[in-house]
Amino acid sequence: MKITALLENTATRPEMKTEHGLSLFIETEKHRILFDMGQTSLFAENAQALGVDLSSVDIAVLSHGHYDHGGGLSTFLQINDRAPVYMSPYAFLPHYNGVRKYIGLDASLQDHSRIVFTKDETRLDEGVTLFSCNQNTKAHDLGSFGLTEKTENGFVPDDFRHEIYLLIEENGKRILFSGCSHKGILDIAEWFAPDVLIGGFHFSKLPLDDTLTAYAKHLDRFETDFYTCHCTGTEQYAFMKQSMNRLHYLSTGQSIHI
């Protein structure tokens, strides 16, 4: 399996364009999967520069209903005319940062014919499954990070029921993709116990203190290789790296082979 970061907040190559967002291109033995699409069309520009043919994608997944992961959805639908786009049925709910900044998706795309809303567990193919984990017990509640959902009764803390996870099982390994891990990276790691976990931890606003050290040491107890990016924060990554032996950073333009 080959995973290429088409878009992430950082880059190690000058020709790669970046923004606050995430987009991963996953090549398995049978499938070409696009996991998230950033907030603009930059993921597609980087794909072209990297020689990645987005028209070859046969499965697309939107991890959750935030603009920095689904803002490029319309671009993808124009480039690729065949791949279904899987997402939570809650993805198009009105998501906000606080009570002023809308951070949700383009609602005009909600009824697009190629959008497929997932169930709690949705099997796409042998060894390719999407999970919501909405019924799972959380042992480590990290809060809502100030993110909200607008309802008829006003703003309420986001419970992130719109977030889904992609698990690929191939060649004896379990590889989990988690866009931002809003439900809590500590719980997500426990729920799946994957061999490899790729995605953001949503730690970028956390201070570099004993609490973050404790989180890092907890994650280090798993026999998991972590490839993080995006909302983890580069300073937080470097800080956690001191306590984690299997933590790596995946920047725009980089590829890993599993």
mmCIF file of C-alpha atoms in Angstrom:
data_model
loop_
_atom_site.group_PDB
_atom_site.id
_atom_site.type_symbol
_atom_site.label_atom_id
_atom_site.label_comp_id
_atom_site.label_asym_id
_atom_site.label_seq_id
_atom_site.Cartn_x
_atom_site.Cartn_y
_atom_site.Cartn_z
ATOM 1 C CA MET A 1 0.000 0.000 0.000
ATOM 2 C CA LYS A 2 1.172 3.481 -0.855
ATOM 3 C CA ILE A 3 -0.161 6.624 0.808
ATOM 4 C CA THR A 4 0.627 10.060 -0.617
ATOM 5 C CA ALA A 5 -0.195 13.321 1.117
ATOM 6 C CA LEU A 6 -1.707 15.464 -1.631
ATOM 7 C CA LEU A 7 -2.372 18.252 0.835
ATOM 8 C CA GLU A 8 -1.458 19.073 4.403
ATOM 9 C CA ASN A 9 -0.531 22.191 6.345
ATOM 10 C CA THR A 10 3.194 21.822 5.672
ATOM 11 C CA ALA A 11 5.482 20.774 2.832
ATOM 12 C CA THR A 12 9.104 19.724 2.511
ATOM 13 C CA ARG A 13 9.151 20.324 -1.260
ATOM 14 C CA PRO A 14 9.013 23.908 -2.587
ATOM 15 C CA GLU A 15 6.796 23.028 -5.552
ATOM 16 C CA MET A 16 4.045 21.741 -3.278
ATOM 17 C CA LYS A 17 1.228 24.113 -2.317
ATOM 18 C CA THR A 18 -0.175 24.038 1.196
ATOM 19 C CA GLU A 19 -3.175 25.187 3.193
ATOM 20 C CA HIS A 20 -4.887 24.288 6.444
ATOM 21 C CA GLY A 21 -6.439 21.040 5.306
ATOM 22 C CA LEU A 22 -5.913 17.398 4.468
ATOM 23 C CA SER A 23 -6.085 15.138 1.425
ATOM 24 C CA LEU A 24 -4.558 11.674 1.101
ATOM 25 C CA PHE A 25 -4.268 9.422 -1.964
ATOM 26 C CA ILE A 26 -4.274 5.741 -1.026
ATOM 27 C CA GLU A 27 -3.199 3.014 -3.450
ATOM 28 C CA THR A 28 -4.118 -0.506 -2.363
ATOM 29 C CA GLU A 29 -3.880 -3.749 -4.303
ATOM 30 C CA LYS A 30 -7.412 -3.256 -5.663
ATOM 31 C CA HIS A 31 -8.383 0.373 -5.174
ATOM 32 C CA ARG A 32 -7.420 3.999 -5.629
ATOM 33 C CA ILE A 33 -8.915 5.895 -2.697
ATOM 34 C CA LEU A 34 -9.098 9.620 -2.051
ATOM 35 C CA PHE A 35 -9.417 10.426 1.640
ATOM 36 C CA ASP A 36 -10.501 14.053 2.092
ATOM 37 C CA MET A 37 -10.097 16.921 -0.371
ATOM 38 C CA GLY A 38 -8.701 19.919 1.499
ATOM 39 C CA GLN A 39 -10.484 23.270 1.558
ATOM 40 C CA THR A 40 -9.837 24.392 -2.044
ATOM 41 C CA SER A 41 -8.611 22.951 -5.338
ATOM 42 C CA LEU A 42 -4.977 22.877 -4.170
ATOM 43 C CA PHE A 43 -5.115 19.120 -3.550
ATOM 44 C CA ALA A 44 -5.847 18.631 -7.247
ATOM 45 C CA GLU A 45 -3.032 20.961 -8.309
ATOM 46 C CA ASN A 46 -0.591 19.043 -6.129
ATOM 47 C CA ALA A 47 -1.918 15.739 -7.458
ATOM 48 C CA GLN A 48 -1.153 16.852 -11.000
ATOM 49 C CA ALA A 49 2.347 17.954 -9.985
ATOM 50 C CA LEU A 50 2.919 14.568 -8.339
ATOM 51 C CA GLY A 51 1.629 12.610 -11.324
ATOM 52 C CA VAL A 52 -1.442 11.370 -9.449
ATOM 53 C CA ASP A 53 -4.427 10.831 -11.740
ATOM 54 C CA LEU A 54 -7.515 11.723 -9.707
ATOM 55 C CA SER A 55 -9.769 10.399 -12.465
ATOM 56 C CA SER A 56 -8.504 6.922 -11.518
ATOM 57 C CA VAL A 57 -9.967 7.172 -8.007
ATOM 58 C CA ASP A 58 -12.715 4.580 -7.529
ATOM 59 C CA ILE A 59 -13.550 5.356 -3.873
ATOM 60 C CA ALA A 60 -13.644 8.748 -2.175
ATOM 61 C CA VAL A 61 -14.150 9.295 1.545
ATOM 62 C CA LEU A 62 -14.931 12.493 3.418
ATOM 63 C CA SER A 63 -13.882 12.011 7.028
ATOM 64 C CA HIS A 64 -16.155 14.712 8.459
ATOM 65 C CA GLY A 65 -18.171 17.786 7.624
ATOM 66 C CA HIS A 66 -15.590 20.554 7.942
ATOM 67 C CA TYR A 67 -14.456 22.888 5.166
ATOM 68 C CA ASP A 68 -10.761 22.048 5.456
ATOM 69 C CA HIS A 69 -11.496 18.439 4.503
ATOM 70 C CA GLY A 70 -14.482 18.831 2.185
ATOM 71 C CA GLY A 71 -14.036 22.247 0.614
ATOM 72 C CA GLY A 72 -12.484 20.605 -2.434
ATOM 73 C CA LEU A 73 -15.424 18.243 -2.924
ATOM 74 C CA SER A 74 -16.848 20.138 -5.909
ATOM 75 C CA THR A 75 -13.425 20.120 -7.576
ATOM 76 C CA PHE A 76 -13.146 16.369 -7.170
ATOM 77 C CA LEU A 77 -16.640 15.776 -8.554
ATOM 78 C CA GLN A 78 -15.666 17.746 -11.661
ATOM 79 C CA ILE A 79 -12.379 15.902 -12.177
ATOM 80 C CA ASN A 80 -13.667 12.419 -11.424
ATOM 81 C CA ASP A 81 -16.974 11.286 -12.932
ATOM 82 C CA ARG A 82 -17.319 7.814 -11.417
ATOM 83 C CA ALA A 83 -16.210 7.427 -7.807
ATOM 84 C CA PRO A 84 -18.852 7.404 -5.074
ATOM 85 C CA VAL A 85 -18.101 9.803 -2.223
ATOM 86 C CA TYR A 86 -18.801 8.261 1.169
ATOM 87 C CA MET A 87 -19.570 10.422 4.175
ATOM 88 C CA SER A 88 -21.655 10.515 7.325
ATOM 89 C CA PRO A 89 -25.354 11.398 6.993
ATOM 90 C CA TYR A 90 -24.565 14.186 9.479
ATOM 91 C CA ALA A 91 -21.782 15.695 7.351
ATOM 92 C CA PHE A 92 -23.908 18.553 6.004
ATOM 93 C CA LEU A 93 -25.221 19.739 9.364
ATOM 94 C CA PRO A 94 -24.285 23.384 10.114
ATOM 95 C CA HIS A 95 -20.917 23.171 11.842
ATOM 96 C CA TYR A 96 -19.294 26.205 13.430
ATOM 97 C CA ASN A 97 -16.194 27.297 15.285
ATOM 98 C CA GLY A 98 -17.807 29.012 18.254
ATOM 99 C CA VAL A 99 -20.950 30.869 17.217
ATOM 100 C CA ARG A 100 -19.659 33.104 14.436
ATOM 101 C CA LYS A 101 -17.470 31.189 11.999
ATOM 102 C CA TYR A 102 -19.165 28.655 9.721
ATOM 103 C CA ILE A 103 -16.785 25.774 9.061
ATOM 104 C CA GLY A 104 -19.168 23.358 7.349
ATOM 105 C CA LEU A 105 -19.607 22.113 3.803
ATOM 106 C CA ASP A 106 -21.217 23.616 0.716
ATOM 107 C CA ALA A 107 -24.850 22.669 1.334
ATOM 108 C CA SER A 108 -25.648 22.840 -2.389
ATOM 109 C CA LEU A 109 -23.770 19.551 -2.860
ATOM 110 C CA GLN A 110 -25.858 17.618 -0.348
ATOM 111 C CA ASP A 111 -28.136 16.021 -2.940
ATOM 112 C CA HIS A 112 -25.422 15.164 -5.452
ATOM 113 C CA SER A 113 -26.087 11.771 -7.003
ATOM 114 C CA ARG A 114 -22.644 10.374 -6.170
ATOM 115 C CA ILE A 115 -22.726 11.124 -2.457
ATOM 116 C CA VAL A 116 -23.355 8.004 -0.382
ATOM 117 C CA PHE A 117 -24.232 8.353 3.283
ATOM 118 C CA THR A 118 -22.742 5.701 5.537
ATOM 119 C CA LYS A 119 -24.138 3.628 8.379
ATOM 120 C CA ASP A 120 -22.424 2.909 11.698
ATOM 121 C CA GLU A 121 -20.379 0.341 9.788
ATOM 122 C CA THR A 122 -20.179 0.367 6.002
ATOM 123 C CA ARG A 123 -18.211 -2.303 4.155
ATOM 124 C CA LEU A 124 -16.955 -0.998 0.813
ATOM 125 C CA ASP A 125 -15.057 -4.127 -0.181
ATOM 126 C CA GLU A 126 -13.187 -6.961 1.451
ATOM 127 C CA GLY A 127 -10.798 -5.306 3.886
ATOM 128 C CA VAL A 128 -12.138 -1.780 3.281
ATOM 129 C CA THR A 129 -14.620 -0.568 5.901
ATOM 130 C CA LEU A 130 -15.924 2.739 7.230
ATOM 131 C CA PHE A 131 -16.889 3.190 10.876
ATOM 132 C CA SER A 132 -18.649 5.981 12.750
ATOM 133 C CA CYS A 133 -18.040 4.662 16.296
ATOM 134 C CA ASN A 134 -20.932 6.844 17.428
ATOM 135 C CA GLN A 135 -22.106 4.173 19.860
ATOM 136 C CA ASN A 136 -18.662 3.487 21.313
ATOM 137 C CA THR A 137 -17.838 4.223 24.929
ATOM 138 C CA LYS A 138 -15.300 7.002 25.435
ATOM 139 C CA ALA A 139 -12.788 6.583 28.234
ATOM 140 C CA HIS A 140 -10.930 9.805 27.452
ATOM 141 C CA ASP A 141 -13.287 12.698 26.720
ATOM 142 C CA LEU A 142 -11.152 15.495 25.266
ATOM 143 C CA GLY A 143 -14.090 17.877 24.804
ATOM 144 C CA SER A 144 -15.421 19.655 21.735
ATOM 145 C CA PHE A 145 -12.462 22.024 21.159
ATOM 146 C CA GLY A 146 -14.833 25.002 21.017
ATOM 147 C CA LEU A 147 -16.529 23.581 17.926
ATOM 148 C CA THR A 148 -20.311 23.674 17.694
ATOM 149 C CA GLU A 149 -23.382 22.689 15.739
ATOM 150 C CA LYS A 150 -26.191 25.141 15.049
ATOM 151 C CA THR A 151 -29.606 23.738 15.985
ATOM 152 C CA GLU A 152 -33.145 25.083 16.256
ATOM 153 C CA ASN A 153 -32.420 25.778 19.918
ATOM 154 C CA GLY A 154 -29.136 27.564 19.311
ATOM 155 C CA PHE A 155 -25.534 26.422 19.294
ATOM 156 C CA VAL A 156 -24.542 23.202 21.055
ATOM 157 C CA PRO A 157 -21.123 21.564 21.467
ATOM 158 C CA ASP A 158 -20.302 19.403 18.477
ATOM 159 C CA ASP A 159 -20.520 15.710 19.336
ATOM 160 C CA PHE A 160 -18.705 14.843 16.089
ATOM 161 C CA ARG A 161 -21.205 12.209 15.025
ATOM 162 C CA HIS A 162 -20.350 13.369 11.492
ATOM 163 C CA GLU A 163 -16.833 11.944 11.766
ATOM 164 C CA ILE A 164 -16.029 8.563 10.204
ATOM 165 C CA TYR A 165 -12.895 6.425 10.005
ATOM 166 C CA LEU A 166 -11.489 4.306 7.198
ATOM 167 C CA LEU A 167 -9.978 0.938 8.107
ATOM 168 C CA ILE A 168 -8.031 -0.944 5.442
ATOM 169 C CA GLU A 169 -6.874 -4.493 6.131
ATOM 170 C CA GLU A 170 -4.237 -5.652 3.677
ATOM 171 C CA ASN A 171 -1.294 -8.055 3.800
ATOM 172 C CA GLY A 172 -1.936 -8.875 7.437
ATOM 173 C CA LYS A 173 -1.964 -5.254 8.608
ATOM 174 C CA ARG A 174 -4.718 -2.951 9.835
ATOM 175 C CA ILE A 175 -4.285 0.641 8.648
ATOM 176 C CA LEU A 176 -6.634 3.278 10.058
ATOM 177 C CA PHE A 177 -7.244 6.713 8.537
ATOM 178 C CA SER A 178 -8.646 9.421 10.797
ATOM 179 C CA GLY A 179 -9.010 12.932 9.417
ATOM 180 C CA CYS A 180 -8.936 14.967 12.634
ATOM 181 C CA SER A 181 -9.698 12.458 15.408
ATOM 182 C CA HIS A 182 -12.286 14.785 16.943
ATOM 183 C CA LYS A 183 -13.782 11.941 18.946
ATOM 184 C CA GLY A 184 -10.420 11.683 20.696
ATOM 185 C CA ILE A 185 -7.229 10.089 19.414
ATOM 186 C CA LEU A 186 -6.733 8.190 22.682
ATOM 187 C CA ASP A 187 -10.093 6.452 22.369
ATOM 188 C CA ILE A 188 -9.739 5.929 18.618
ATOM 189 C CA ALA A 189 -6.423 4.149 19.128
ATOM 190 C CA GLU A 190 -8.049 1.924 21.752
ATOM 191 C CA TRP A 191 -11.142 1.170 19.663
ATOM 192 C CA PHE A 192 -9.164 -0.053 16.656
ATOM 193 C CA ALA A 193 -5.659 -0.943 17.931
ATOM 194 C CA PRO A 194 -4.359 -0.626 14.352
ATOM 195 C CA ASP A 195 -0.889 -1.496 13.135
ATOM 196 C CA VAL A 196 -0.718 1.940 11.487
ATOM 197 C CA LEU A 197 -2.768 5.068 12.205
ATOM 198 C CA ILE A 198 -2.634 8.013 9.810
ATOM 199 C CA GLY A 199 -4.252 11.383 10.473
ATOM 200 C CA GLY A 200 -4.459 14.488 12.604
ATOM 201 C CA PHE A 201 -4.732 14.446 16.399
ATOM 202 C CA HIS A 202 -6.402 17.860 16.831
ATOM 203 C CA PHE A 203 -3.774 18.959 19.355
ATOM 204 C CA SER A 204 -2.530 22.138 17.625
ATOM 205 C CA LYS A 205 -3.973 24.465 20.270
ATOM 206 C CA LEU A 206 -2.778 22.467 23.269
ATOM 207 C CA PRO A 207 0.079 23.816 25.403
ATOM 208 C CA LEU A 208 3.339 21.899 25.519
ATOM 209 C CA ASP A 209 2.871 20.636 29.051
ATOM 210 C CA ASP A 210 2.508 17.549 31.221
ATOM 211 C CA THR A 211 -0.968 16.824 29.849
ATOM 212 C CA LEU A 212 0.333 16.537 26.297
ATOM 213 C CA THR A 213 3.210 14.410 27.571
ATOM 214 C CA ALA A 214 0.693 12.095 29.218
ATOM 215 C CA TYR A 215 -1.256 11.818 25.964
ATOM 216 C CA ALA A 216 1.939 10.960 24.090
ATOM 217 C CA LYS A 217 2.981 8.316 26.609
ATOM 218 C CA HIS A 218 -0.487 6.787 26.481
ATOM 219 C CA LEU A 219 -0.335 6.508 22.687
ATOM 220 C CA ASP A 220 3.182 5.114 22.847
ATOM 221 C CA ARG A 221 1.866 2.090 24.726
ATOM 222 C CA PHE A 222 0.155 0.880 21.571
ATOM 223 C CA GLU A 223 2.056 -1.240 19.073
ATOM 224 C CA THR A 224 1.034 1.254 16.407
ATOM 225 C CA ASP A 225 3.033 3.315 13.948
ATOM 226 C CA PHE A 226 1.525 6.811 13.952
ATOM 227 C CA TYR A 227 1.828 9.094 10.920
ATOM 228 C CA THR A 228 0.367 12.405 11.939
ATOM 229 C CA CYS A 229 -0.192 15.723 10.193
ATOM 230 C CA HIS A 230 -2.546 18.690 9.760
ATOM 231 C CA CYS A 231 -4.317 19.581 13.022
ATOM 232 C CA THR A 232 -1.771 17.936 15.322
ATOM 233 C CA GLY A 233 0.454 21.015 15.103
ATOM 234 C CA THR A 234 4.149 20.963 14.251
ATOM 235 C CA GLU A 235 5.235 22.157 17.700
ATOM 236 C CA GLN A 236 2.973 19.629 19.371
ATOM 237 C CA TYR A 237 4.333 16.906 17.090
ATOM 238 C CA ALA A 238 7.936 17.731 18.001
ATOM 239 C CA PHE A 239 7.013 17.798 21.685
ATOM 240 C CA MET A 240 5.188 14.452 21.546
ATOM 241 C CA LYS A 241 7.987 12.903 19.507
ATOM 242 C CA GLN A 242 10.168 13.100 22.616
ATOM 243 C CA SER A 243 7.877 10.550 24.287
ATOM 244 C CA MET A 244 6.838 8.444 21.289
ATOM 245 C CA ASN A 245 9.112 6.007 19.497
ATOM 246 C CA ARG A 246 6.764 5.340 16.584
ATOM 247 C CA LEU A 247 5.503 8.832 15.777
ATOM 248 C CA HIS A 248 6.211 10.310 12.331
ATOM 249 C CA TYR A 249 5.076 13.385 10.400
ATOM 250 C CA LEU A 250 3.550 13.209 6.918
ATOM 251 C CA SER A 251 3.889 16.429 4.904
ATOM 252 C CA THR A 252 2.440 17.489 1.559
ATOM 253 C CA GLY A 253 4.101 15.621 -1.290
ATOM 254 C CA GLN A 254 5.485 12.831 0.865
ATOM 255 C CA SER A 255 4.605 9.165 0.356
ATOM 256 C CA ILE A 256 4.860 6.179 2.649
ATOM 257 C CA HIS A 257 4.774 2.481 1.773
ATOM 258 C CA ILE A 258 3.178 -0.036 4.097
#
